[in-house]
Short mmCIF file of C-alpha atoms in Angstrom, two decimals:
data_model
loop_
_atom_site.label_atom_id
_atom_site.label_comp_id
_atom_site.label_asym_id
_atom_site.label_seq_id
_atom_site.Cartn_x
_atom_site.Cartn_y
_atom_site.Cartn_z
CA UNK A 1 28.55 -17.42 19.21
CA UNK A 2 24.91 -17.55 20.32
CA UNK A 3 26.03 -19.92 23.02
CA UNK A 4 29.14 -18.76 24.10
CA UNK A 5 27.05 -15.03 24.54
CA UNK A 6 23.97 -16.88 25.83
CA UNK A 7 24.55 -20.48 27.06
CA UNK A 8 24.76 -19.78 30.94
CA UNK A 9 21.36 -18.50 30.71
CA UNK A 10 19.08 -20.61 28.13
CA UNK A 11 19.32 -23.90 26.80
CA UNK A 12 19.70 -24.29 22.50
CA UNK A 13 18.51 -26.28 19.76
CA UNK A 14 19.11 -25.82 16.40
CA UNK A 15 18.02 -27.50 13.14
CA UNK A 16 18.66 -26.86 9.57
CA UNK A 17 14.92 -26.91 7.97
CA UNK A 18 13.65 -25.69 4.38
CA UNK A 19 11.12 -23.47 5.00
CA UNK A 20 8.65 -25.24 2.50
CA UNK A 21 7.69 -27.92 4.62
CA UNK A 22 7.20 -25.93 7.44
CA UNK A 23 4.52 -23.02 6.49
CA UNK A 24 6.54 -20.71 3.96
CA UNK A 25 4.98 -21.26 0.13
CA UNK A 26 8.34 -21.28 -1.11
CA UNK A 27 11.95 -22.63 -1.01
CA UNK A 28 14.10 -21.24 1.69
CA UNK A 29 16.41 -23.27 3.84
CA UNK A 30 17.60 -21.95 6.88
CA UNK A 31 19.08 -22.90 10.21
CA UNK A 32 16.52 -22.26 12.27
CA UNK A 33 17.87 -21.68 16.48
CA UNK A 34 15.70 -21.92 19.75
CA UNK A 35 16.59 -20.95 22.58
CA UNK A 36 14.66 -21.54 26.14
CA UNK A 37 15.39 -19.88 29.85
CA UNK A 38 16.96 -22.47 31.94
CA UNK A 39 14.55 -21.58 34.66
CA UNK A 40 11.58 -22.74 32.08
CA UNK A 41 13.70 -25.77 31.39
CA UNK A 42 11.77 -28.57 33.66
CA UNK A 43 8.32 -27.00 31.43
CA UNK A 44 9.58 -26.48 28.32
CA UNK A 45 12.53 -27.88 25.88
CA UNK A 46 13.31 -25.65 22.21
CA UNK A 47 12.52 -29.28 20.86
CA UNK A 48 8.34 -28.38 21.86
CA UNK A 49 7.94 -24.77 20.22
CA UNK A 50 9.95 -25.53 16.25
CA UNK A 51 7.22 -25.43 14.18
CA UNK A 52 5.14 -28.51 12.25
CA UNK A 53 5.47 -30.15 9.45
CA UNK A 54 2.81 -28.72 6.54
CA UNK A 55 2.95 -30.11 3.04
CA UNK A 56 4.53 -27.94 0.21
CA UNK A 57 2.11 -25.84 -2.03
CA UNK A 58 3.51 -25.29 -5.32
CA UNK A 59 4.04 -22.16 -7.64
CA UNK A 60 0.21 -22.52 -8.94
CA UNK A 61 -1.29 -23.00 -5.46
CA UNK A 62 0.28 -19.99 -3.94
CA UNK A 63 -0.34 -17.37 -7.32
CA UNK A 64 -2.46 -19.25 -9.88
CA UNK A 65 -5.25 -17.16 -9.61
CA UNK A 66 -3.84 -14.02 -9.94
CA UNK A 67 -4.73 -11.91 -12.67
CA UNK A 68 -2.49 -11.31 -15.81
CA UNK A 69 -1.07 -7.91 -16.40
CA UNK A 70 -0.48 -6.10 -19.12
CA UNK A 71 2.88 -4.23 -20.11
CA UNK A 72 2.99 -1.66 -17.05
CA UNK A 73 0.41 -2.49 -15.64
CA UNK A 74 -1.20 -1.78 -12.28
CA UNK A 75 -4.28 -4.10 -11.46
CA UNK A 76 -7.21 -1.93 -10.77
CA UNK A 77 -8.01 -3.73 -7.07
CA UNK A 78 -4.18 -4.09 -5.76
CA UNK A 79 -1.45 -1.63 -6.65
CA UNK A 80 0.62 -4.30 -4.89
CA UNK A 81 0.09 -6.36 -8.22
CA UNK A 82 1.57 -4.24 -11.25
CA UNK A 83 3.91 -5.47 -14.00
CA UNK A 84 7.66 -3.97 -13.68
CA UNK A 85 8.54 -2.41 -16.57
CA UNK A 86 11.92 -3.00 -17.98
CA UNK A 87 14.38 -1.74 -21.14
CA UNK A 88 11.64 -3.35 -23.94
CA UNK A 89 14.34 -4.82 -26.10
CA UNK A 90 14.56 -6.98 -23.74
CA UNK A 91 11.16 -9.41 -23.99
CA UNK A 92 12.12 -10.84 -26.84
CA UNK A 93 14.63 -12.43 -24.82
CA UNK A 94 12.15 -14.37 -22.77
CA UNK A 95 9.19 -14.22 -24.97
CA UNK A 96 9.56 -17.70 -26.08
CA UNK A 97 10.70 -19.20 -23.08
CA UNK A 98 9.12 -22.02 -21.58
CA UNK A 99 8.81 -22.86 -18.00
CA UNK A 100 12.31 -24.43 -16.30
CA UNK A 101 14.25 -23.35 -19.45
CA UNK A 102 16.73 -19.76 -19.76
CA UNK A 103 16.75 -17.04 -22.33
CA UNK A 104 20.12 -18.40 -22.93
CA UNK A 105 18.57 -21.78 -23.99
CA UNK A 106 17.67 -19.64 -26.81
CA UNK A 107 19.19 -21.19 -30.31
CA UNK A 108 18.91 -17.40 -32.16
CA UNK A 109 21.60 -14.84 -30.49
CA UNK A 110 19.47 -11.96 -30.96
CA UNK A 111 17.21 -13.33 -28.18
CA UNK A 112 19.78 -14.22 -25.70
CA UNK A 113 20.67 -11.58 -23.37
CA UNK A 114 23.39 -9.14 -24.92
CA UNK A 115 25.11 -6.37 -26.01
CA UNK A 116 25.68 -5.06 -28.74
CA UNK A 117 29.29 -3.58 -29.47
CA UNK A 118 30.60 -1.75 -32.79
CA UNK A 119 27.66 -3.85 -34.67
CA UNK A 120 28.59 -6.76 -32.67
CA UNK A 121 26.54 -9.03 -30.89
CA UNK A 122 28.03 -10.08 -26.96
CA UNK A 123 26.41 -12.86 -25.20
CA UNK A 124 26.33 -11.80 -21.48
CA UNK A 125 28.18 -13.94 -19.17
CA UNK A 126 26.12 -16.45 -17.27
CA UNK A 127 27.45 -17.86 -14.41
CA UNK A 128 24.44 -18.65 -12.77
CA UNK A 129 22.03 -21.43 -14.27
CA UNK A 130 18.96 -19.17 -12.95
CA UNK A 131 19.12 -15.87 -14.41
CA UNK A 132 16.17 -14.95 -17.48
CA UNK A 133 14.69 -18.75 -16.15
CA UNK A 134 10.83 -19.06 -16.28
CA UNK A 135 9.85 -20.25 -12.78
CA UNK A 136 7.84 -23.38 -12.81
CA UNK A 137 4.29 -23.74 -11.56
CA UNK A 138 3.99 -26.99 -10.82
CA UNK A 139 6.78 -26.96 -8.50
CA UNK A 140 7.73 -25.19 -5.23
CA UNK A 141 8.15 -21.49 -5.59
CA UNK A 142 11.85 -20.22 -5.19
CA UNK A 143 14.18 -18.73 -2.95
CA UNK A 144 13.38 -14.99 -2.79
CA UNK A 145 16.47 -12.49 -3.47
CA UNK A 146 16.62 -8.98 -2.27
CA UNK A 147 16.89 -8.25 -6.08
CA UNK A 148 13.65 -9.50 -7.02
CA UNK A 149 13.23 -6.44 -9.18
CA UNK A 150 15.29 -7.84 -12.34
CA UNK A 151 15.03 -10.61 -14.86
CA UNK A 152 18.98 -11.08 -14.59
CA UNK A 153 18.66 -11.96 -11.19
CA UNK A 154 17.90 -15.38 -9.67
CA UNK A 155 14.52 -17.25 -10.21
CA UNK A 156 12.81 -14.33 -11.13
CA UNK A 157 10.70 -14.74 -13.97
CA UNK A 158 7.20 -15.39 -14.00
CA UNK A 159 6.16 -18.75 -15.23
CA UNK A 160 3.97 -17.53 -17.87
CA UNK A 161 3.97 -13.91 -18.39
CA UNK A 162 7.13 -11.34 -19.80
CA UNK A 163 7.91 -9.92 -16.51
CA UNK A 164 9.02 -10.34 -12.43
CA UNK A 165 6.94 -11.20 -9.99
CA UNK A 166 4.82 -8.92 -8.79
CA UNK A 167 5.11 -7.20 -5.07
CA UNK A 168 1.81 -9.14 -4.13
CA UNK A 169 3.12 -12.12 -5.14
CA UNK A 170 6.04 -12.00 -3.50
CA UNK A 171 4.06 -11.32 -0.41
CA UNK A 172 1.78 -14.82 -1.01
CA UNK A 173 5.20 -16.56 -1.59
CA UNK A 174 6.77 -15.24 2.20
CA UNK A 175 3.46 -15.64 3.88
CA UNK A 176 3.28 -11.69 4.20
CA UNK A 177 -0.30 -10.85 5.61
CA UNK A 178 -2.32 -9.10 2.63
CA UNK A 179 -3.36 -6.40 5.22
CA UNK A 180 0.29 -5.64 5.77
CA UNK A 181 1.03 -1.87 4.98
CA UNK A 182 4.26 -0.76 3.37
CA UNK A 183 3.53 2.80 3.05
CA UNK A 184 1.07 5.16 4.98
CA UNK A 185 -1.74 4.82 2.41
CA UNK A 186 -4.21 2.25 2.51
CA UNK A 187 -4.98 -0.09 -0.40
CA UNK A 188 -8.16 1.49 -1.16
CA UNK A 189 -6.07 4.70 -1.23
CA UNK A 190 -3.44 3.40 -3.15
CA UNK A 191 -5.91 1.82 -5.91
CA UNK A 192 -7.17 5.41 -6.33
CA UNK A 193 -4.63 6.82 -7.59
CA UNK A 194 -3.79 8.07 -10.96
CA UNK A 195 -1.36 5.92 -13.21
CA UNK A 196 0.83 8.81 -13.17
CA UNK A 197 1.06 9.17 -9.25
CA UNK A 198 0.65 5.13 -8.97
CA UNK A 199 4.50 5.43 -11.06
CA UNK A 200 5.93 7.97 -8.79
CA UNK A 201 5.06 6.16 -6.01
CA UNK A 202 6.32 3.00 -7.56
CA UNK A 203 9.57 4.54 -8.24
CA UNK A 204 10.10 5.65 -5.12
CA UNK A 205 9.22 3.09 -2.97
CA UNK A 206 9.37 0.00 -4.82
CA UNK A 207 12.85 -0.93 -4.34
CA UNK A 208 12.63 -0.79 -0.65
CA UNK A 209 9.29 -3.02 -0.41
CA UNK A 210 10.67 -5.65 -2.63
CA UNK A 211 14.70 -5.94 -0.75
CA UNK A 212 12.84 -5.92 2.27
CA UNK A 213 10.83 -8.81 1.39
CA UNK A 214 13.86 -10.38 -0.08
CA UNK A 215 15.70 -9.93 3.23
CA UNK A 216 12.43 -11.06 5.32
CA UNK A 217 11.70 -14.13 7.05
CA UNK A 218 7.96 -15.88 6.13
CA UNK A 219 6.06 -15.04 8.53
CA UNK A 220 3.87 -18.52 8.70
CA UNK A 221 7.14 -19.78 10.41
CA UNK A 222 7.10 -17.62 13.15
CA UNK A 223 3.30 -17.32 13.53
CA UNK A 224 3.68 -21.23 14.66
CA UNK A 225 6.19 -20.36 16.98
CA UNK A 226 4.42 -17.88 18.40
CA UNK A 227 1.54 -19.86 18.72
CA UNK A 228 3.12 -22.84 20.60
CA UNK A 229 5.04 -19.96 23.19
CA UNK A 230 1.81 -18.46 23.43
CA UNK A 231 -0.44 -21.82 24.11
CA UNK A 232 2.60 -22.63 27.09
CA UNK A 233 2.23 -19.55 28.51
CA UNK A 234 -1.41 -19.42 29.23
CA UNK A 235 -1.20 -23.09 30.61
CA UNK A 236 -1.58 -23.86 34.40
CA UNK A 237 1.83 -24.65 35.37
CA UNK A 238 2.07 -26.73 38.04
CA UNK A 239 4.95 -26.58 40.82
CA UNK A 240 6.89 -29.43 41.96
CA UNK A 241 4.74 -29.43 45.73
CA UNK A 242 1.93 -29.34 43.40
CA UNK A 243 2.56 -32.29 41.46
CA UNK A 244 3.94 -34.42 44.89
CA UNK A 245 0.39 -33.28 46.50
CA UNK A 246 -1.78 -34.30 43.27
CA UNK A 247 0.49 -37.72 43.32
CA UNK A 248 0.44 -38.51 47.05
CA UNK A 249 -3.87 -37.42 46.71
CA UNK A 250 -4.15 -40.19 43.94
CA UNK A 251 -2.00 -42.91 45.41
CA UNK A 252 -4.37 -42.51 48.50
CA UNK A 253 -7.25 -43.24 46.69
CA UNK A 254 -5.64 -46.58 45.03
#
């Protein structure tokens, strides 16, 4: 479609690239499209401006130093970084999960995730191998989902702690700029709050933050891009009687 709409004008190349070895500190591949002017074509080809190859970080690199949090829990220097509370019952199911394994993996009933009807336990269905599974530090961080918020979604659990990952962390997995501002307050504004207002605010606005992040590109990706447009524009470009004068000047001098 792109070149049917587009292909008089520009020239394409596309490539099919996971994100991880390109910038982004976690799993996410994508086809990934550039397009040039044909005017700029004798300068530049799409093949010049895809970004470079960087070796993948894992879980540990990108969030390994970020503080633990306690049940509900806002961390005093980032409201970004709080602990999503959830229906309590519920930690049991994951308590005793270790890294790469599912609350399903769990041998007592009671602490796989369920139902309970007329006195009856019901398993929940699980069709997908990733829901209630403990991420895993050592290895690449995963594909973020626009529903980030819940356990039951995929690759959402933290790899140590009885919760999702937090907002910040989702940010340092999609290359988000710490300085970025979601809302109209700024951090220091933010921290300031009361826990009371801080869970207002929360459930207001959390949603939005974390299904936009889910639906967002990482921005190291397209900071490279940017950066390789922006180093060709600000280059002398030289025009074809240019180059013929510079060549016929040197083969004089031979």
């Amino acid at each position: 479609m792109i070149t049917e709409e587009l292909g008089k004008d520009y020239i394409f190349e596309k490539r099919v690239l996971n994100f991880k070895n390109y910038g982004s500190n976690s799993s996410r591949p994508r086809t990934l499209v550039i397009g040039v002017d044909k005017n700029l074509s004798n300068q530049i080809v799409p093949s010049e401006l895809f970004p470079e190859y960087v070796e993948e970080k894992s879980l540990y690199d990108v969030i390994g130093d970020m503080d633990e949090l306690k049940w509900g829990e806002y961390n005093v220097r980032d409201f970004y970084h709080s602990f999503r509370v959830y229906p309590e019952h519920m930690r049991s199911w994951i308590h005793d999960v270790g890294q790469g394994e599912s609350a399903f993996d769990n041998e007592d009933d009671k602490k796989k995730p369920h139902r309970v009807v007329d006195g009856e336990i019901i398993i929940n269905q699980s069709k997908n191998s990733d829901k209630y599974t403990r991420q895993i530090y050592s290895k690449v961080a995963p594909c973020i989902h626009t529903r980030n918020d819940q356990m039951a979604s995929q690759n959402t659990v933290h790899p140590t702690q009885d919760r999702v990952f937090s907002i910040r962390e989702l940010m340092k997995m999609m290359t988000i700029p710490e300085q970025f501002k979601w809302l109209d307050k700024d951090l220091n504004e933010l921290n300031a709050l009361t826990y009371e207002e801080k869970r207002k605010l929360s459930k207001k606005e959390e949603m939005n933050i974390r299904q936009s992040i889910g639906e967002a590109v990482p921005t190291a990706i397209f900071q490279s891009i940017a950066r390789k447009i922006n180093i060709f524009l600000n280059q002398d470009i030289l025009t074809e009687t240019e180059i013929k004068k510079l060549l016929l000047k040197k083969f004089r001098c031979i």
